[in-house]
CSV table of C-alpha atoms in Angstrom, one decimal:
chain,number,residue,atom,x,y,z
A,1458,MET,CA,7.0,-31.8,7.4
A,1459,ALA,CA,5.6,-29.7,4.6
A,1460,SER,CA,7.0,-26.3,3.6
A,1461,LEU,CA,5.8,-23.1,2.1
A,1462,LEU,CA,8.4,-20.9,0.4
A,1463,TRP,CA,8.6,-17.1,0.3
A,1464,GLY,CA,10.7,-15.3,-2.2
A,1465,GLY,CA,11.7,-11.7,-1.7
A,1466,ASP,CA,14.1,-9.2,-2.9
A,1467,ALA,CA,15.6,-5.9,-1.6
A,1468,GLY,CA,13.9,-3.8,-4.2
A,1469,ALA,CA,14.7,-2.5,-7.7
A,1470,ALA,CA,18.1,-1.1,-6.6
A,1471,GLU,CA,19.5,-4.5,-5.9
A,1472,SER,CA,17.6,-6.7,-8.4
A,1473,GLU,CA,20.6,-7.1,-10.6
A,1474,ARG,CA,22.9,-8.2,-7.8
A,1475,LEU,CA,20.3,-10.7,-6.5
A,1476,ASN,CA,18.9,-11.8,-9.8
A,1477,CYS,CA,18.1,-15.5,-9.8
A,1478,HIS,CA,17.4,-17.7,-12.8
A,1479,PHE,CA,14.5,-19.9,-11.8
A,1480,SER,CA,14.5,-22.2,-14.9
A,1481,ASN,CA,17.1,-24.5,-13.1
A,1482,LEU,CA,14.9,-25.1,-10.1
A,1483,VAL,CA,12.7,-27.9,-11.4
A,1484,HIS,CA,14.8,-30.8,-10.1
A,1485,PRO,CA,13.2,-32.7,-7.2
A,1486,ARG,CA,14.8,-33.0,-3.8
A,1487,LYS,CA,12.9,-35.1,-1.3
A,1488,ASN,CA,12.6,-34.7,2.5
A,1489,LEU,CA,13.1,-30.9,2.5
A,1490,ARG,CA,12.6,-29.6,6.0
A,1491,GLY,CA,11.4,-26.1,6.8
A,1492,ILE,CA,14.4,-23.7,6.8
A,1493,ARG,CA,14.1,-20.6,8.9
A,1494,SER,CA,16.1,-17.5,8.4
A,1495,THR,CA,17.2,-16.5,11.8
A,1496,THR,CA,19.3,-13.5,10.8
A,1497,ILE,CA,17.0,-10.8,9.3
A,1498,PRO,CA,18.8,-7.8,7.9
A,1499,ASN,CA,17.5,-4.4,8.8
A,1500,ILE,CA,15.7,-2.4,6.2
A,1501,ASP,CA,18.5,-1.1,4.0
A,1502,GLY,CA,17.5,2.5,3.6
A,1503,SER,CA,17.4,2.3,-0.2
A,1504,LEU,CA,15.5,5.5,-0.4
A,1505,ASN,CA,17.4,8.7,-1.4
A,1506,MET,CA,19.1,10.1,1.8
A,1507,GLU,CA,20.6,13.2,0.2
A,1508,GLU,CA,19.4,16.7,0.9
A,1509,ASN,CA,17.9,18.1,-2.2
A,1510,ASP,CA,15.2,20.5,-3.4
A,1511,GLU,CA,13.4,17.9,-5.6
A,1512,ASP,CA,10.0,16.4,-5.0
A,1513,ASP,CA,10.1,13.2,-2.9
A,1514,VAL,CA,10.0,10.2,-5.1
A,1515,VAL,CA,9.1,7.1,-3.2
A,1516,ASP,CA,9.2,3.8,-5.1
A,1517,LEU,CA,6.1,1.5,-5.3
A,1518,ALA,CA,7.7,-1.1,-3.1
A,1519,ALA,CA,8.3,1.3,-0.2
A,1520,ASN,CA,4.8,2.7,-0.5
A,1521,SER,CA,3.3,-0.8,-0.5
A,1522,LEU,CA,5.2,-1.7,2.7
A,1523,LEU,CA,4.3,1.6,4.3
A,1524,ASN,CA,0.6,0.8,3.7
A,1525,LYS,CA,1.0,-2.6,5.3
A,1526,LEU,CA,2.6,-1.2,8.4
A,1527,ILE,CA,0.1,1.6,8.9
A,1528,ARG,CA,-3.0,-0.5,8.2
A,1529,GLN,CA,-2.6,-3.1,11.0
A,1530,SER,CA,-6.3,-3.7,11.2
A,1531,LEU,CA,-8.7,-4.3,8.4
A,1532,VAL,CA,-9.9,-1.3,6.6
A,1533,GLU,CA,-13.4,-1.7,5.3
A,1534,SER,CA,-13.2,-0.2,1.8
A,1535,SER,CA,-16.1,1.8,0.5
A,1536,HIS,CA,-15.3,0.4,-3.0
A,1537,ARG,CA,-17.8,-1.7,-4.7
A,1538,VAL,CA,-16.5,-5.1,-5.9
A,1539,GLU,CA,-17.0,-6.2,-9.5
A,1540,VAL,CA,-16.5,-10.0,-10.2
A,1541,LEU,CA,-15.8,-11.4,-13.6
A,1542,GLN,CA,-16.0,-15.2,-13.7
A,1543,LYS,CA,-14.3,-17.4,-16.2
A,1544,ASP,CA,-17.6,-19.3,-16.3
A,1545,PRO,CA,-20.5,-16.7,-16.2
A,1546,SER,CA,-23.0,-19.5,-15.9
A,1547,SER,CA,-21.5,-20.7,-12.6
A,1548,PRO,CA,-23.3,-19.6,-9.4
A,1549,LEU,CA,-21.5,-16.7,-7.7
A,1550,TYR,CA,-21.0,-17.5,-4.0
A,1551,SER,CA,-20.1,-15.2,-1.1
A,1552,VAL,CA,-19.7,-15.9,2.6
A,1553,LYS,CA,-20.5,-13.9,5.7
A,1554,THR,CA,-18.7,-16.2,8.2
A,1555,PHE,CA,-15.6,-18.3,8.1
A,1556,GLU,CA,-17.6,-21.3,9.2
A,1557,GLU,CA,-19.3,-21.3,5.9
A,1558,LEU,CA,-16.0,-22.1,4.2
A,1559,ARG,CA,-15.9,-25.5,6.0
A,1560,LEU,CA,-12.2,-25.1,6.9
A,1561,LYS,CA,-10.0,-27.5,8.8
A,1562,GLU,CA,-10.5,-26.9,12.6
A,1563,GLU,CA,-6.8,-25.9,13.0
A,1564,LEU,CA,-7.2,-23.2,10.3
A,1565,LEU,CA,-10.4,-21.9,11.9
A,1566,LYS,CA,-8.6,-21.6,15.2
A,1567,GLY,CA,-5.7,-19.8,13.6
A,1568,ILE,CA,-8.0,-17.3,12.0
A,1569,TYR,CA,-9.8,-16.5,15.2
A,1570,ALA,CA,-6.6,-16.4,17.2
A,1571,MET,CA,-5.5,-13.6,14.8
A,1572,GLY,CA,-8.5,-11.5,15.7
A,1573,PHE,CA,-10.6,-12.0,12.5
A,1574,ASN,CA,-14.2,-12.3,13.5
A,1575,ARG,CA,-15.8,-12.2,10.0
A,1576,PRO,CA,-14.5,-12.0,6.4
A,1577,SER,CA,-13.7,-8.6,5.0
A,1578,LYS,CA,-15.5,-7.5,1.8
A,1579,ILE,CA,-12.8,-8.8,-0.5
A,1580,GLN,CA,-12.6,-12.1,1.4
A,1581,GLU,CA,-16.4,-12.6,1.1
A,1582,MET,CA,-16.1,-12.8,-2.6
A,1583,ALA,CA,-12.5,-14.2,-3.0
A,1584,LEU,CA,-12.4,-17.0,-0.5
A,1585,PRO,CA,-15.1,-19.2,-2.0
A,1586,MET,CA,-13.2,-19.0,-5.4
A,1587,MET,CA,-9.8,-19.6,-3.8
A,1588,LEU,CA,-10.9,-22.6,-1.7
A,1589,ALA,CA,-13.0,-24.2,-4.5
A,1590,HIS,CA,-12.4,-27.7,-5.8
A,1591,PRO,CA,-11.1,-28.1,-8.3
A,1592,PRO,CA,-8.8,-25.0,-7.6
A,1593,GLN,CA,-9.6,-21.9,-9.5
A,1594,ASN,CA,-7.2,-19.2,-10.7
A,1595,LEU,CA,-7.8,-15.7,-9.5
A,1596,ILE,CA,-6.7,-12.2,-10.4
A,1597,ALA,CA,-7.7,-9.7,-7.7
A,1598,GLN,CA,-7.4,-6.0,-7.2
A,1599,SER,CA,-7.0,-5.3,-3.5
A,1600,GLN,CA,-5.2,-2.7,-1.5
A,1601,SER,CA,-3.3,-3.1,1.8
A,1602,GLY,CA,-5.6,-3.4,4.8
A,1603,THR,CA,-8.4,-5.2,3.1
A,1604,GLY,CA,-7.5,-8.7,4.2
A,1605,LYS,CA,-6.1,-10.0,1.0
A,1606,THR,CA,-2.9,-11.4,2.5
A,1607,ALA,CA,-4.9,-13.4,5.0
A,1608,ALA,CA,-7.1,-14.7,2.2
A,1609,PHE,CA,-4.3,-16.1,0.0
A,1610,VAL,CA,-2.5,-17.4,3.1
A,1611,LEU,CA,-5.6,-19.3,4.1
A,1612,ALA,CA,-5.8,-20.7,0.5
A,1613,MET,CA,-2.2,-22.0,0.7
A,1614,LEU,CA,-2.5,-23.5,4.1
A,1615,SER,CA,-5.7,-25.3,3.1
A,1616,ARG,CA,-3.9,-26.9,0.1
A,1617,VAL,CA,-0.8,-28.2,2.1
A,1618,ASN,CA,-0.5,-31.9,2.9
A,1619,ALA,CA,1.8,-32.1,5.9
A,1620,LEU,CA,2.6,-35.8,5.1
A,1621,GLU,CA,4.3,-34.8,1.9
A,1622,LEU,CA,7.8,-33.6,2.7
A,1623,PHE,CA,8.5,-30.9,0.1
A,1624,PRO,CA,7.5,-27.3,-0.6
A,1625,GLN,CA,3.9,-27.1,-1.9
A,1626,CYS,CA,3.2,-23.4,-2.0
A,1627,LEU,CA,5.2,-20.6,-3.4
A,1628,CYS,CA,4.6,-16.9,-2.8
A,1629,LEU,CA,6.7,-14.2,-4.5
A,1630,ALA,CA,6.9,-10.7,-3.1
A,1631,PRO,CA,8.9,-7.9,-4.6
A,1632,THR,CA,11.0,-7.0,-1.5
A,1633,TYR,CA,12.3,-9.0,1.5
A,1634,GLU,CA,10.4,-6.8,3.9
A,1635,LEU,CA,7.1,-7.7,2.2
A,1636,ALA,CA,8.1,-11.4,2.1
A,1637,LEU,CA,8.7,-11.3,5.9
A,1638,GLN,CA,5.4,-9.6,6.5
A,1639,THR,CA,3.6,-12.3,4.6
A,1640,GLY,CA,5.6,-15.1,6.2
A,1641,ARG,CA,4.6,-13.9,9.6
A,1642,VAL,CA,1.0,-14.0,8.7
A,1643,VAL,CA,1.5,-17.7,7.6
A,1644,GLU,CA,3.2,-18.5,10.9
A,1645,ARG,CA,0.4,-16.9,13.0
A,1646,MET,CA,-2.5,-18.4,11.0
A,1647,GLY,CA,-0.8,-21.8,10.7
A,1648,LYS,CA,0.4,-22.1,14.3
A,1649,PHE,CA,-2.1,-24.9,15.0
A,1650,CYS,CA,-1.2,-26.7,11.8
A,1651,VAL,CA,1.2,-29.6,12.8
A,1652,ASP,CA,4.3,-30.1,10.7
A,1653,VAL,CA,3.8,-27.2,8.3
A,1654,GLU,CA,6.8,-24.9,8.1
A,1655,VAL,CA,7.7,-21.6,6.3
A,1656,MET,CA,11.0,-21.4,4.5
A,1657,TYR,CA,12.2,-17.9,3.7
A,1658,ALA,CA,14.2,-17.5,0.5
A,1659,ILE,CA,15.4,-13.9,0.9
A,1660,ARG,CA,18.7,-12.3,-0.1
A,1661,GLY,CA,21.6,-14.7,0.5
A,1662,ASN,CA,19.3,-17.4,1.8
A,1663,ARG,CA,17.2,-17.2,-1.4
A,1664,ASN,CA,20.3,-17.8,-3.6
A,1665,TRP,CA,21.4,-20.7,-1.4
A,1666,CYS,CA,18.0,-22.4,-1.6
A,1667,PHE,CA,17.8,-22.2,-5.3
A,1668,LYS,CA,21.4,-23.1,-6.1
A,1669,ARG,CA,21.1,-26.2,-4.0
A,1670,LYS,CA,18.0,-27.1,-6.1
A,1671,LEU,CA,15.9,-27.6,-3.0
A,1672,ILE,CA,12.6,-26.8,-4.8
A,1673,ASP,CA,10.8,-28.9,-7.3
A,1674,LEU,CA,8.4,-26.5,-9.1
A,1675,THR,CA,6.5,-29.3,-10.6
A,1676,LYS,CA,5.2,-30.1,-7.2
A,1677,ILE,CA,4.0,-26.6,-6.3
A,1678,ARG,CA,0.2,-26.6,-5.7
A,1679,VAL,CA,-0.4,-22.9,-5.1
A,1680,PHE,CA,1.6,-20.1,-6.7
A,1681,VAL,CA,0.9,-16.5,-5.4
A,1682,LEU,CA,2.2,-13.3,-6.9
A,1683,ASP,CA,1.7,-10.6,-4.4
A,1684,GLU,CA,2.0,-6.8,-5.2
A,1685,ALA,CA,2.1,-7.6,-8.9
A,1686,ASP,CA,2.1,-3.9,-9.8
A,1687,VAL,CA,5.3,-3.5,-7.8
A,1688,MET,CA,6.7,-6.8,-9.2
A,1689,ILE,CA,6.5,-5.7,-12.8
A,1690,ASP,CA,7.9,-2.3,-11.9
A,1691,THR,CA,11.0,-4.0,-10.4
A,1692,GLN,CA,13.7,-5.0,-12.9
A,1693,GLY,CA,13.9,-8.7,-13.6
A,1694,PHE,CA,10.9,-9.8,-11.6
A,1695,SER,CA,8.5,-9.9,-14.5
A,1696,ASP,CA,10.7,-12.3,-16.5
A,1697,GLN,CA,11.5,-14.4,-13.4
A,1698,SER,CA,7.8,-14.8,-12.6
A,1699,ILE,CA,7.1,-15.9,-16.1
A,1700,ARG,CA,9.9,-18.5,-16.1
A,1701,ILE,CA,8.5,-19.9,-12.8
A,1702,GLN,CA,5.0,-20.1,-14.2
A,1703,ARG,CA,6.2,-22.1,-17.2
A,1704,ALA,CA,7.7,-24.7,-14.9
A,1705,LEU,CA,4.6,-25.1,-12.8
A,1706,PRO,CA,2.2,-28.0,-13.3
A,1707,SER,CA,-1.0,-27.3,-15.1
A,1708,GLU,CA,-3.1,-28.1,-12.1
A,1709,CYS,CA,-1.3,-25.5,-9.9
A,1710,GLN,CA,-3.6,-22.8,-8.6
A,1711,MET,CA,-2.4,-19.3,-9.7
A,1712,LEU,CA,-3.3,-16.3,-7.5
A,1713,LEU,CA,-2.3,-12.7,-8.5
A,1714,PHE,CA,-2.9,-9.6,-6.4
A,1715,SER,CA,-2.3,-6.0,-7.3
A,1716,ALA,CA,-3.3,-2.7,-5.8
A,1717,THR,CA,-3.7,-1.1,-9.3
A,1718,PHE,CA,-4.9,-2.5,-12.5
A,1719,GLU,CA,-3.2,-0.4,-15.1
A,1720,ASP,CA,-2.7,-1.7,-18.6
A,1721,SER,CA,0.8,-3.0,-17.9
A,1722,VAL,CA,-0.6,-5.0,-14.9
A,1723,TRP,CA,-3.4,-6.4,-17.0
A,1724,GLN,CA,-1.1,-7.5,-19.8
A,1725,PHE,CA,1.2,-9.2,-17.3
A,1726,ALA,CA,-1.7,-10.9,-15.5
A,1727,GLU,CA,-3.2,-12.2,-18.7
A,1728,ARG,CA,0.1,-13.6,-19.8
A,1729,ILE,CA,0.8,-15.5,-16.6
A,1730,ILE,CA,-2.6,-16.5,-15.2
A,1731,PRO,CA,-4.6,-18.8,-17.5
A,1732,ASP,CA,-8.5,-18.7,-17.4
A,1733,PRO,CA,-8.8,-16.6,-14.3
A,1734,ASN,CA,-11.7,-15.3,-12.3
A,1735,VAL,CA,-11.3,-11.6,-11.7
A,1736,ILE,CA,-12.2,-9.4,-8.8
A,1737,LYS,CA,-11.9,-5.6,-9.5
A,1738,LEU,CA,-12.6,-2.6,-7.3
A,1739,ARG,CA,-14.7,0.0,-9.0
A,1740,LYS,CA,-12.8,3.2,-9.4
A,1741,GLU,CA,-12.7,5.4,-6.3
A,1742,GLU,CA,-14.8,8.5,-6.7
A,1743,LEU,CA,-13.0,11.2,-4.8
A,1744,THR,CA,-15.3,14.2,-4.2
A,1745,LEU,CA,-14.6,17.8,-3.3
A,1746,ASN,CA,-18.2,18.6,-2.5
A,1747,ASN,CA,-17.7,18.5,1.3
A,1748,ILE,CA,-14.4,20.4,1.3
A,1749,ARG,CA,-14.3,24.2,1.3
A,1750,GLN,CA,-11.3,25.5,-0.6
A,1751,TYR,CA,-9.5,28.8,0.0
A,1752,TYR,CA,-6.3,30.5,-1.2
A,1753,VAL,CA,-4.1,33.2,0.4
A,1754,LEU,CA,-1.9,35.4,-1.8
A,1755,CYS,CA,1.6,35.7,-0.3
A,1756,GLU,CA,4.8,37.4,-1.2
A,1757,ASN,CA,7.3,34.8,0.0
A,1758,ARG,CA,7.9,31.8,2.2
A,1759,LYS,CA,7.8,33.8,5.5
A,1760,ASP,CA,4.6,35.5,4.4
A,1761,LYS,CA,3.1,32.1,3.8
A,1762,TYR,CA,4.1,31.1,7.3
A,1763,GLN,CA,2.6,34.2,8.9
A,1764,ALA,CA,-0.7,33.6,7.0
A,1765,LEU,CA,-0.6,30.0,8.2
A,1766,CYS,CA,-0.2,31.1,11.8
A,1767,ASN,CA,-3.1,33.6,11.5
A,1768,ILE,CA,-5.4,30.8,10.2
A,1769,TYR,CA,-4.1,28.3,12.8
A,1770,GLY,CA,-4.7,30.7,15.6
A,1771,GLY,CA,-8.2,31.7,14.5
A,1772,ILE,CA,-10.1,28.5,14.2
A,1773,THR,CA,-10.4,25.3,16.2
A,1774,ILE,CA,-8.3,22.5,14.6
A,1775,GLY,CA,-8.6,18.8,15.3
A,1776,GLN,CA,-5.5,17.9,13.4
A,1777,ALA,CA,-3.9,19.3,10.2
A,1778,ILE,CA,-1.7,18.0,7.4
A,1779,ILE,CA,0.5,20.6,5.7
A,1780,PHE,CA,2.0,19.6,2.3
A,1781,CYS,CA,5.2,21.0,0.9
A,1782,GLN,CA,6.6,20.3,-2.5
A,1783,THR,CA,10.3,20.0,-1.4
A,1784,ARG,CA,12.0,18.5,1.6
A,1785,ARG,CA,13.8,21.7,2.2
A,1786,ASN,CA,10.6,23.7,2.6
A,1787,ALA,CA,9.1,20.9,4.8
A,1788,LYS,CA,12.2,21.0,7.1
A,1789,TRP,CA,12.2,24.8,7.3
A,1790,LEU,CA,8.5,24.9,8.2
A,1791,THR,CA,8.9,22.2,10.8
A,1792,VAL,CA,11.6,24.2,12.6
A,1793,GLU,CA,9.6,27.4,12.5
A,1794,MET,CA,6.4,25.8,13.9
A,1795,MET,CA,8.3,23.9,16.6
A,1796,GLN,CA,10.1,27.1,17.7
A,1797,ASP,CA,6.6,28.7,18.0
A,1798,GLY,CA,5.6,25.8,20.4
A,1799,HIS,CA,3.4,23.7,18.1
A,1800,GLN,CA,3.3,19.9,18.3
A,1801,VAL,CA,4.6,19.0,14.8
A,1802,SER,CA,6.0,15.9,13.1
A,1803,LEU,CA,7.8,15.8,9.8
A,1804,LEU,CA,7.3,13.0,7.2
A,1805,SER,CA,9.5,12.9,4.1
A,1806,GLY,CA,11.1,10.4,1.8
A,1807,GLU,CA,14.6,10.2,3.4
A,1808,LEU,CA,13.2,8.4,6.4
A,1809,THR,CA,13.0,4.6,6.4
A,1810,VAL,CA,9.6,3.0,5.8
A,1811,GLU,CA,9.4,1.9,9.4
A,1812,GLN,CA,10.2,5.5,10.6
A,1813,ARG,CA,7.5,6.9,8.4
A,1814,ALA,CA,5.0,4.3,9.7
A,1815,SER,CA,5.8,5.2,13.3
A,1816,ILE,CA,5.3,8.9,12.6
A,1817,ILE,CA,2.0,8.3,10.9
A,1818,GLN,CA,0.8,6.2,13.8
A,1819,ARG,CA,1.8,8.9,16.4
A,1820,PHE,CA,-0.1,11.4,14.3
A,1821,ARG,CA,-3.1,9.0,14.2
A,1822,ASP,CA,-2.9,8.6,17.9
A,1823,GLY,CA,-3.1,12.4,18.4
A,1824,LYS,CA,0.4,12.8,19.9
A,1825,GLU,CA,1.1,15.5,17.3
A,1826,LYS,CA,-1.5,17.9,16.0
A,1827,VAL,CA,0.3,18.9,12.8
A,1828,LEU,CA,1.9,16.6,10.2
A,1829,ILE,CA,4.2,18.4,7.8
A,1830,THR,CA,4.9,16.2,4.8
A,1831,THR,CA,5.9,16.0,1.1
A,1832,ASN,CA,3.9,13.9,-1.4
A,1833,VAL,CA,4.9,10.8,0.6
A,1834,CYS,CA,1.6,11.2,2.5
A,1835,ALA,CA,-0.6,12.4,-0.4
A,1836,ARG,CA,-2.8,9.4,-0.6
A,1837,GLY,CA,-4.0,6.4,1.3
A,1838,ILE,CA,-3.8,7.6,4.8
A,1839,ASP,CA,-7.0,8.1,6.6
A,1840,VAL,CA,-7.1,10.0,9.9
A,1841,LYS,CA,-10.6,10.9,11.1
A,1842,GLN,CA,-9.5,13.9,13.2
A,1843,VAL,CA,-7.9,15.7,10.3
A,1844,THR,CA,-10.1,18.8,9.7
A,1845,ILE,CA,-7.6,21.0,7.7
A,1846,VAL,CA,-5.2,20.5,4.9
A,1847,VAL,CA,-2.8,23.2,3.8
A,1848,ASN,CA,-0.9,23.3,0.5
A,1849,PHE,CA,2.1,25.3,1.6
A,1850,ASP,CA,3.2,24.7,-2.0
A,1851,LEU,CA,1.0,23.8,-4.9
A,1852,PRO,CA,1.7,20.4,-6.4
A,1853,VAL,CA,3.2,20.7,-9.9
A,1854,ASN,CA,4.6,18.2,-12.3
A,1855,GLN,CA,8.0,18.3,-14.1
A,1856,SER,CA,6.5,20.5,-16.8
A,1857,GLU,CA,5.6,23.1,-14.1
A,1858,GLU,CA,1.9,22.4,-14.7
A,1859,PRO,CA,-0.6,21.6,-12.0
A,1860,ASP,CA,-0.5,18.1,-10.8
A,1861,TYR,CA,-4.3,17.6,-10.6
A,1862,GLU,CA,-4.3,14.1,-9.2
A,1863,THR,CA,-1.9,14.9,-6.4
A,1864,TYR,CA,-4.0,18.0,-5.5
A,1865,LEU,CA,-7.1,15.9,-5.4
A,1866,HIS,CA,-5.5,13.3,-3.1
A,1867,ARG,CA,-3.8,15.9,-0.9
A,1868,ILE,CA,-7.0,17.8,0.0
A,1869,GLY,CA,-8.9,14.5,0.1
A,1870,ARG,CA,-7.0,13.8,3.4
A,1871,THR,CA,-9.6,16.1,5.0
A,1872,GLY,CA,-13.4,15.7,4.6
A,1873,ARG,CA,-13.0,11.9,5.1
A,1874,PHE,CA,-15.9,9.7,6.0
A,1875,GLY,CA,-18.4,12.2,4.9
A,1876,LYS,CA,-17.3,15.0,7.3
A,1877,LYS,CA,-16.7,18.6,6.2
A,1878,GLY,CA,-13.2,19.8,5.7
A,1879,LEU,CA,-11.1,22.9,5.0
A,1880,ALA,CA,-8.3,23.2,2.4
A,1881,PHE,CA,-6.0,26.2,2.3
A,1882,ASN,CA,-3.6,27.0,-0.5
A,1883,MET,CA,-0.7,29.4,0.2
A,1884,ILE,CA,-0.1,31.0,-3.2
A,1885,GLU,CA,2.6,33.4,-4.4
A,1886,VAL,CA,1.4,35.7,-7.2
A,1887,ASP,CA,3.2,33.9,-10.0
A,1888,MET,CA,1.4,30.6,-9.0
A,1889,LEU,CA,-2.1,32.1,-9.1
A,1890,PRO,CA,-2.7,31.1,-12.8
A,1891,LEU,CA,-1.9,27.4,-11.9
A,1892,LEU,CA,-4.4,27.5,-9.0
A,1893,MET,CA,-7.0,28.9,-11.5
A,1894,LYS,CA,-6.3,25.9,-13.7
A,1895,ILE,CA,-7.0,23.6,-10.8
A,1896,GLN,CA,-10.2,25.4,-10.1
A,1897,ASP,CA,-11.3,25.1,-13.7
A,1898,HIS,CA,-10.2,21.4,-13.9
A,1899,PHE,CA,-12.4,20.4,-10.9
A,1900,ASN,CA,-15.1,22.9,-11.7
A,1901,SER,CA,-14.9,24.0,-8.0
A,1902,ASN,CA,-14.8,27.3,-6.2
A,1903,ILE,CA,-11.6,28.3,-4.5
A,1904,LYS,CA,-12.2,31.5,-2.6
A,1905,GLN,CA,-9.6,34.1,-1.8
A,1906,LEU,CA,-9.1,34.6,2.0
A,1907,ASN,CA,-7.6,37.6,3.7
A,1908,PRO,CA,-5.5,36.1,6.6
A,1909,GLU,CA,-5.6,39.5,8.4
A,1910,ASP,CA,-9.4,39.4,8.7
A,1911,MET,CA,-9.8,37.4,11.9
A,1912,ASP,CA,-13.6,37.8,11.8
A,1913,GLU,CA,-13.7,36.1,8.4
A,1914,ILE,CA,-11.4,33.3,9.6
A,1915,GLU,CA,-13.4,32.6,12.8
A,1916,LYS,CA,-16.5,32.1,10.6
A,1917,LEU,CA,-14.9,29.3,8.6
A,1918,GLU,CA,-15.6,26.5,11.1
A,1919,TYR,CA,-19.3,27.2,11.3
């Protein structure tokens, strides 16, 4: 019975307590059976639970898991894929169907049983490289919802020999929640594969497995580093990953995936993955051309709310997202709108990841018309029905200067998929200079709106 092993951790806050030294894991142990973790701890609420007036700061691991939970089906990215081959003279293959990959019948059945009808864009380019003989190393930039987990799971399952009774594939994820998510994909895709088991090495179970020296790294055939940008942001994981890589055999296939390709990720990837093929997403070009932007001058928070009510009552709204800079403002605004009879949900960083995912799904399903949020929701969430974005507070950085990137991603929640959108900025007089900096930065026109002029407001949707 062959095994695949998943390593996970509980996040940066616990990395010291759960730190494992992998250099002592290279001793062989035969006849290792699949070990299943039957007791799965709840998400531990590692996010800050205290009431405060600061911006929500959500760690990379939590954001990564949130994206996995809210993107249950494949999201066909509009990004263009750029492929850099280690051998530029080699033909570049892509596939349009899974049959072209000449997979084992049990794997093909598993893919279709999961509801995959055809490869996603990232899979079209990545799978021929990942399934090639001899195995090829790969560094790929891919976000949640693009099918990258299914791609590397397929690669691992295709390399496993069920007659050899030891772990043959190792996948590292930065948190135990992400490890469980990936392991479940393996179990679903591999349900027709006889005698292939998943062993979860998470938290206490992880330490137990490694201390008993149940894993011979010299026999690992596929090594996957998932969410590499989160991994290197988490204390201890970068060094641990390097120690594992040094113990792996030269013929082991190395696969690294990251949502971002910042310099730190590139340096880490080049250090750990020899002679890779590289798949990159060309930088997203967010545009404001189809979003009309307005600002309303207000005296205080209550004045902002009254202006918001005038706008909300004067135009037809599909759904709206309202951004606040602090949790306190977000909670206050939620109470005010609910008391006025509006269908409102609140999304902020003190909620668990699963709670946030549930709120976003309810909003996506139209059960609430207004989502009030801090910067937790500033990017990555596409809801087609959103026609209005409101900046109840302008986004600013720690230097009290405009946070241009956050502003761009906030108002980018409307105007999705080529549709027109409206963005309103509720501005107190002392914040007007910052708004003018934003206008100049994006070379866009942000018009002043009088919230008392209902005729002007009613014209906005036409």
